[in-house]
PDB file of C-alpha atoms in Angstrom:
ATOM      1  CA  MET A 229       0.000   0.000   0.000  1.00 48.00           C
ATOM      2  CA  PRO A 230       1.536   3.351  -1.016  1.00 51.00           C
ATOM      3  CA  LEU A 231       2.573   5.657   1.769  1.00 50.00           C
ATOM      4  CA  GLN A 232       0.749   8.992   2.085  1.00 54.00           C
ATOM      5  CA  VAL A 233       3.346  11.735   1.679  1.00 52.00           C
ATOM      6  CA  ASP A 234       3.289  15.231   3.121  1.00 53.00           C
ATOM      7  CA  LEU A 235       4.664  17.384   0.297  1.00 51.00           C
ATOM      8  CA  LYS A 236       6.734  19.434   2.773  1.00 59.00           C
ATOM      9  CA  SER A 237       8.381  16.500   4.516  1.00 74.00           C
ATOM     10  CA  SER A 238      11.606  14.750   3.702  1.00 90.00           C
ATOM     11  CA  LEU A 239      11.652  11.039   3.010  1.00 93.00           C
ATOM     12  CA  SER A 240      14.160   8.299   3.610  1.00 94.00           C
ATOM     13  CA  ILE A 241      14.897   5.982   0.713  1.00 94.00           C
ATOM     14  CA  GLY A 242      12.661   3.345   2.304  1.00 95.00           C
ATOM     15  CA  GLN A 243       9.761   5.785   2.652  1.00 95.00           C
ATOM     16  CA  LEU A 244      10.222   6.998  -0.926  1.00 96.00           C
ATOM     17  CA  ALA A 245      10.317   3.416  -2.188  1.00 96.00           C
ATOM     18  CA  GLN A 246       7.134   2.562  -0.285  1.00 96.00           C
ATOM     19  CA  ALA A 247       5.341   5.697  -1.525  1.00 95.00           C
ATOM     20  CA  ALA A 248       6.348   4.952  -5.132  1.00 96.00           C
ATOM     21  CA  GLY A 249       5.712   1.208  -4.919  1.00 96.00           C
ATOM     22  CA  LEU A 250       9.340   0.382  -5.733  1.00 96.00           C
ATOM     23  CA  ARG A 251      12.262  -1.394  -4.117  1.00 97.00           C
ATOM     24  CA  THR A 252      15.059   0.740  -2.718  1.00 96.00           C
ATOM     25  CA  SER A 253      17.418  -0.909  -5.215  1.00 97.00           C
ATOM     26  CA  ALA A 254      15.342   0.557  -8.070  1.00 97.00           C
ATOM     27  CA  ILE A 255      15.712   4.048  -6.630  1.00 97.00           C
ATOM     28  CA  ARG A 256      19.477   3.591  -6.264  1.00 96.00           C
ATOM     29  CA  TYR A 257      19.634   2.321  -9.842  1.00 97.00           C
ATOM     30  CA  TYR A 258      17.673   5.329 -11.137  1.00 96.00           C
ATOM     31  CA  GLU A 259      20.200   7.567  -9.358  1.00 95.00           C
ATOM     32  CA  GLU A 260      23.106   5.567 -10.810  1.00 95.00           C
ATOM     33  CA  ILE A 261      21.892   5.977 -14.407  1.00 94.00           C
ATOM     34  CA  GLY A 262      20.964   9.636 -13.970  1.00 92.00           C
ATOM     35  CA  LEU A 263      17.176   9.350 -14.016  1.00 93.00           C
ATOM     36  CA  LEU A 264      16.859  10.576 -10.454  1.00 93.00           C
ATOM     37  CA  PRO A 265      19.168  13.272  -9.101  1.00 91.00           C
ATOM     38  CA  ALA A 266      21.386  12.389  -6.173  1.00 90.00           C
ATOM     39  CA  PRO A 267      19.528  13.244  -2.976  1.00 92.00           C
ATOM     40  CA  GLU A 268      20.657  15.437  -0.137  1.00 90.00           C
ATOM     41  CA  ARG A 269      22.318  13.589   2.697  1.00 90.00           C
ATOM     42  CA  GLN A 270      21.954  13.873   6.425  1.00 88.00           C
ATOM     43  CA  GLY A 271      25.037  12.072   7.574  1.00 89.00           C
ATOM     44  CA  SER A 272      25.093   8.834   5.613  1.00 88.00           C
ATOM     45  CA  ARG A 273      21.309   8.840   5.128  1.00 90.00           C
ATOM     46  CA  ARG A 274      19.705   9.777   1.802  1.00 89.00           C
ATOM     47  CA  VAL A 275      16.945  12.372   2.187  1.00 94.00           C
ATOM     48  CA  TYR A 276      14.419  12.970  -0.593  1.00 95.00           C
ATOM     49  CA  GLY A 277      11.858  15.687  -1.133  1.00 92.00           C
ATOM     50  CA  ALA A 278       8.415  15.389  -2.701  1.00 90.00           C
ATOM     51  CA  GLU A 279       9.910  16.238  -6.120  1.00 91.00           C
ATOM     52  CA  ALA A 280      11.652  12.836  -6.128  1.00 94.00           C
ATOM     53  CA  LEU A 281       8.279  11.120  -5.739  1.00 95.00           C
ATOM     54  CA  GLU A 282       6.854  13.197  -8.606  1.00 93.00           C
ATOM     55  CA  GLN A 283       9.845  12.201 -10.760  1.00 92.00           C
ATOM     56  CA  LEU A 284       9.255   8.529  -9.947  1.00 96.00           C
ATOM     57  CA  LYS A 285       5.589   8.918 -10.926  1.00 94.00           C
ATOM     58  CA  ARG A 286       6.646  10.354 -14.305  1.00 91.00           C
ATOM     59  CA  ILE A 287       9.084   7.471 -14.803  1.00 94.00           C
ATOM     60  CA  ALA A 288       6.331   4.947 -13.983  1.00 95.00           C
ATOM     61  CA  LEU A 289       3.923   6.653 -16.397  1.00 93.00           C
ATOM     62  CA  ALA A 290       6.486   6.606 -19.214  1.00 93.00           C
ATOM     63  CA  GLN A 291       7.301   2.944 -18.549  1.00 95.00           C
ATOM     64  CA  ALA A 292       3.581   2.091 -18.564  1.00 95.00           C
ATOM     65  CA  ALA A 293       3.457   3.702 -22.025  1.00 94.00           C
ATOM     66  CA  GLY A 294       6.219   1.329 -23.147  1.00 94.00           C
ATOM     67  CA  PHE A 295       9.260   3.597 -22.912  1.00 95.00           C
ATOM     68  CA  SER A 296      12.585   2.055 -21.890  1.00 95.00           C
ATOM     69  CA  LEU A 297      14.620   3.744 -19.176  1.00 95.00           C
ATOM     70  CA  GLN A 298      16.949   5.182 -21.843  1.00 93.00           C
ATOM     71  CA  GLU A 299      13.915   6.653 -23.598  1.00 92.00           C
ATOM     72  CA  VAL A 300      12.646   8.023 -20.276  1.00 92.00           C
ATOM     73  CA  LYS A 301      15.975   9.838 -19.922  1.00 90.00           C
ATOM     74  CA  LEU A 302      15.411  11.415 -23.341  1.00 86.00           C
ATOM     75  CA  LEU A 303      11.873  12.357 -22.375  1.00 86.00           C
ATOM     76  CA  GLU A 304      13.040  13.973 -19.155  1.00 81.00           C
ATOM     77  CA  ARG A 305      16.313  15.544 -20.155  1.00 77.00           C
ATOM     78  CA  GLY A 306      16.417  15.576 -23.949  1.00 66.00           C
ATOM     79  CA  LEU A 307      19.634  15.563 -25.904  1.00 57.00           C
ATOM     80  CA  GLY A 308      20.696  19.035 -24.860  1.00 60.00           C
ATOM     81  CA  ASP A 309      19.228  20.346 -28.098  1.00 65.00           C
ATOM     82  CA  GLY A 310      17.017  22.916 -26.394  1.00 72.00           C
ATOM     83  CA  GLU A 311      13.825  21.273 -27.639  1.00 74.00           C
ATOM     84  CA  PRO A 312      10.970  22.162 -25.256  1.00 79.00           C
ATOM     85  CA  ALA A 313       9.745  19.234 -23.146  1.00 76.00           C
ATOM     86  CA  PRO A 314       6.183  19.138 -24.591  1.00 81.00           C
ATOM     87  CA  GLN A 315       7.550  18.929 -28.149  1.00 85.00           C
ATOM     88  CA  ARG A 316      10.051  16.263 -27.109  1.00 85.00           C
ATOM     89  CA  TRP A 317       7.269  14.230 -25.455  1.00 86.00           C
ATOM     90  CA  ARG A 318       5.067  14.478 -28.567  1.00 89.00           C
ATOM     91  CA  ARG A 319       7.905  13.521 -30.909  1.00 89.00           C
ATOM     92  CA  LEU A 320       8.974  10.512 -28.846  1.00 90.00           C
ATOM     93  CA  ALA A 321       5.355   9.472 -28.209  1.00 92.00           C
ATOM     94  CA  ALA A 322       4.678   9.507 -31.972  1.00 95.00           C
ATOM     95  CA  ARG A 323       7.737   7.307 -32.529  1.00 94.00           C
ATOM     96  CA  LYS A 324       6.672   4.932 -29.743  1.00 95.00           C
ATOM     97  CA  LEU A 325       3.157   4.763 -31.193  1.00 96.00           C
ATOM     98  CA  SER A 326       4.635   3.648 -34.535  1.00 96.00           C
ATOM     99  CA  GLU A 327       6.586   0.928 -32.717  1.00 95.00           C
ATOM    100  CA  VAL A 328       3.439  -0.207 -30.891  1.00 96.00           C
ATOM    101  CA  ASP A 329       1.496  -0.320 -34.174  1.00 97.00           C
ATOM    102  CA  ALA A 330       4.242  -2.500 -35.699  1.00 97.00           C
ATOM    103  CA  GLN A 331       4.116  -4.813 -32.668  1.00 96.00           C
ATOM    104  CA  ILE A 332       0.329  -5.083 -32.969  1.00 97.00           C
ATOM    105  CA  ALA A 333       0.658  -6.017 -36.655  1.00 97.00           C
ATOM    106  CA  ARG A 334       3.281  -8.648 -35.784  1.00 96.00           C
ATOM    107  CA  LEU A 335       1.073 -10.051 -33.013  1.00 97.00           C
ATOM    108  CA  ARG A 336      -1.886 -10.271 -35.407  1.00 97.00           C
ATOM    109  CA  ARG A 337       0.243 -12.298 -37.838  1.00 93.00           C
ATOM    110  CA  MET A 338       1.315 -14.550 -34.966  1.00 92.00           C
ATOM    111  CA  ARG A 339      -2.306 -14.966 -33.882  1.00 94.00           C
ATOM    112  CA  ALA A 340      -3.404 -15.905 -37.410  1.00 90.00           C
ATOM    113  CA  LEU A 341      -0.608 -18.464 -37.667  1.00 86.00           C
ATOM    114  CA  LEU A 342      -1.564 -19.985 -34.314  1.00 88.00           C
ATOM    115  CA  HIS A 343      -5.220 -20.201 -35.362  1.00 89.00           C
ATOM    116  CA  ARG A 344      -4.192 -22.029 -38.538  1.00 85.00           C
ATOM    117  CA  ALA A 345      -2.040 -24.381 -36.459  1.00 83.00           C
ATOM    118  CA  LEU A 346      -4.961 -25.102 -34.113  1.00 86.00           C
ATOM    119  CA  HIS A 347      -7.080 -26.241 -37.033  1.00 85.00           C
ATOM    120  CA  CYS A 348      -4.313 -28.225 -38.720  1.00 82.00           C
ATOM    121  CA  GLU A 349      -5.252 -31.881 -39.129  1.00 82.00           C
ATOM    122  CA  CYS A 350      -1.919 -33.152 -40.390  1.00 82.00           C
ATOM    123  CA  THR A 351      -0.871 -36.616 -39.315  1.00 80.00           C
ATOM    124  CA  SER A 352       2.824 -35.710 -39.230  1.00 79.00           C
ATOM    125  CA  MET A 353       4.964 -32.617 -39.026  1.00 77.00           C
ATOM    126  CA  ARG A 354       6.609 -33.535 -42.350  1.00 77.00           C
ATOM    127  CA  ALA A 355       3.281 -33.407 -44.164  1.00 76.00           C
ATOM    128  CA  CYS A 356       2.135 -30.154 -42.575  1.00 78.00           C
ATOM    129  CA  PRO A 357       1.501 -27.394 -45.126  1.00 75.00           C
ATOM    130  CA  LEU A 358       2.126 -24.784 -42.435  1.00 73.00           C
ATOM    131  CA  LEU A 359       5.705 -25.979 -42.153  1.00 72.00           C
ATOM    132  CA  ALA A 360       6.040 -26.248 -45.907  1.00 67.00           C
ATOM    133  CA  GLN A 361       5.038 -22.618 -46.301  1.00 64.00           C
ATOM    134  CA  GLY A 362       7.081 -21.571 -43.276  1.00 60.00           C
ATOM    135  CA  ASP A 363       9.708 -19.807 -45.350  1.00 50.00           C
ATOM    136  CA  ALA A 364      11.945 -16.992 -44.174  1.00 45.00           C
ATOM    137  CA  ASP A 365       9.253 -14.392 -44.867  1.00 48.00           C
ATOM    138  CA  THR A 366       6.828 -16.084 -42.469  1.00 56.00           C
ATOM    139  CA  ARG A 367       9.457 -16.469 -39.763  1.00 57.00           C
ATOM    140  CA  ALA A 368      10.599 -12.884 -40.156  1.00 56.00           C
ATOM    141  CA  SER A 369       7.047 -11.563 -40.077  1.00 57.00           C
ATOM    142  CA  VAL A 370       6.460 -12.843 -36.555  1.00 53.00           C
ATOM    143  CA  ARG A 371       9.931 -12.343 -35.130  1.00 59.00           C
ATOM    144  CA  ALA A 372      10.254  -9.298 -32.901  1.00 56.00           C
ATOM    145  CA  PRO A 373      13.230  -6.989 -33.226  1.00 56.00           C
ATOM    146  CA  ARG A 374      15.830  -7.596 -30.527  1.00 53.00           C
ATOM    147  CA  ARG A 375      15.687  -5.127 -27.650  1.00 55.00           C
ATOM    148  CA  ILE A 376      17.804  -4.996 -24.558  1.00 48.00           C
ATOM    149  CA  PRO A 377      15.460  -5.042 -21.549  1.00 48.00           C
ATOM    150  CA  SER A 378      15.620  -2.086 -19.220  1.00 49.00           C
ATOM    151  CA  ARG A 379      16.236  -2.473 -15.505  1.00 48.00           C
ATOM    152  CA  PRO A 380      14.477  -2.824 -12.987  1.00 50.00           C
TER     153      PRO A 380
END
């Protein structure tokens, strides 16, 4: 259950993690890769303000929309090109939408192939027309492009 946060209070890493629904290791990782700024410290203890929770909410929203952590960095910080954030968000969202549309098309082809396989009445794999027509074009049409998964 997310922690209720007073916007004027400071949070420990554990409190921030609980409020954001994350593990503390995820918050440390976001700091390590530059998605979350390094927090103030009180002694050896990390201390976060409410802005860190807002940043984590934006990261979660972008990830829910399918953006990788590298893409989230571009959304948040840009490439130093001075492009205003709303324009950057629209441009990257349009690109992501194209990727999603391509994935949907690929999944539809996969679904159609699976439906044909369900209704196949072949007595052996060697005699199966699905395998006979399974040329490189068919395999390529359902194969997803390789993507390195983002942490965490």
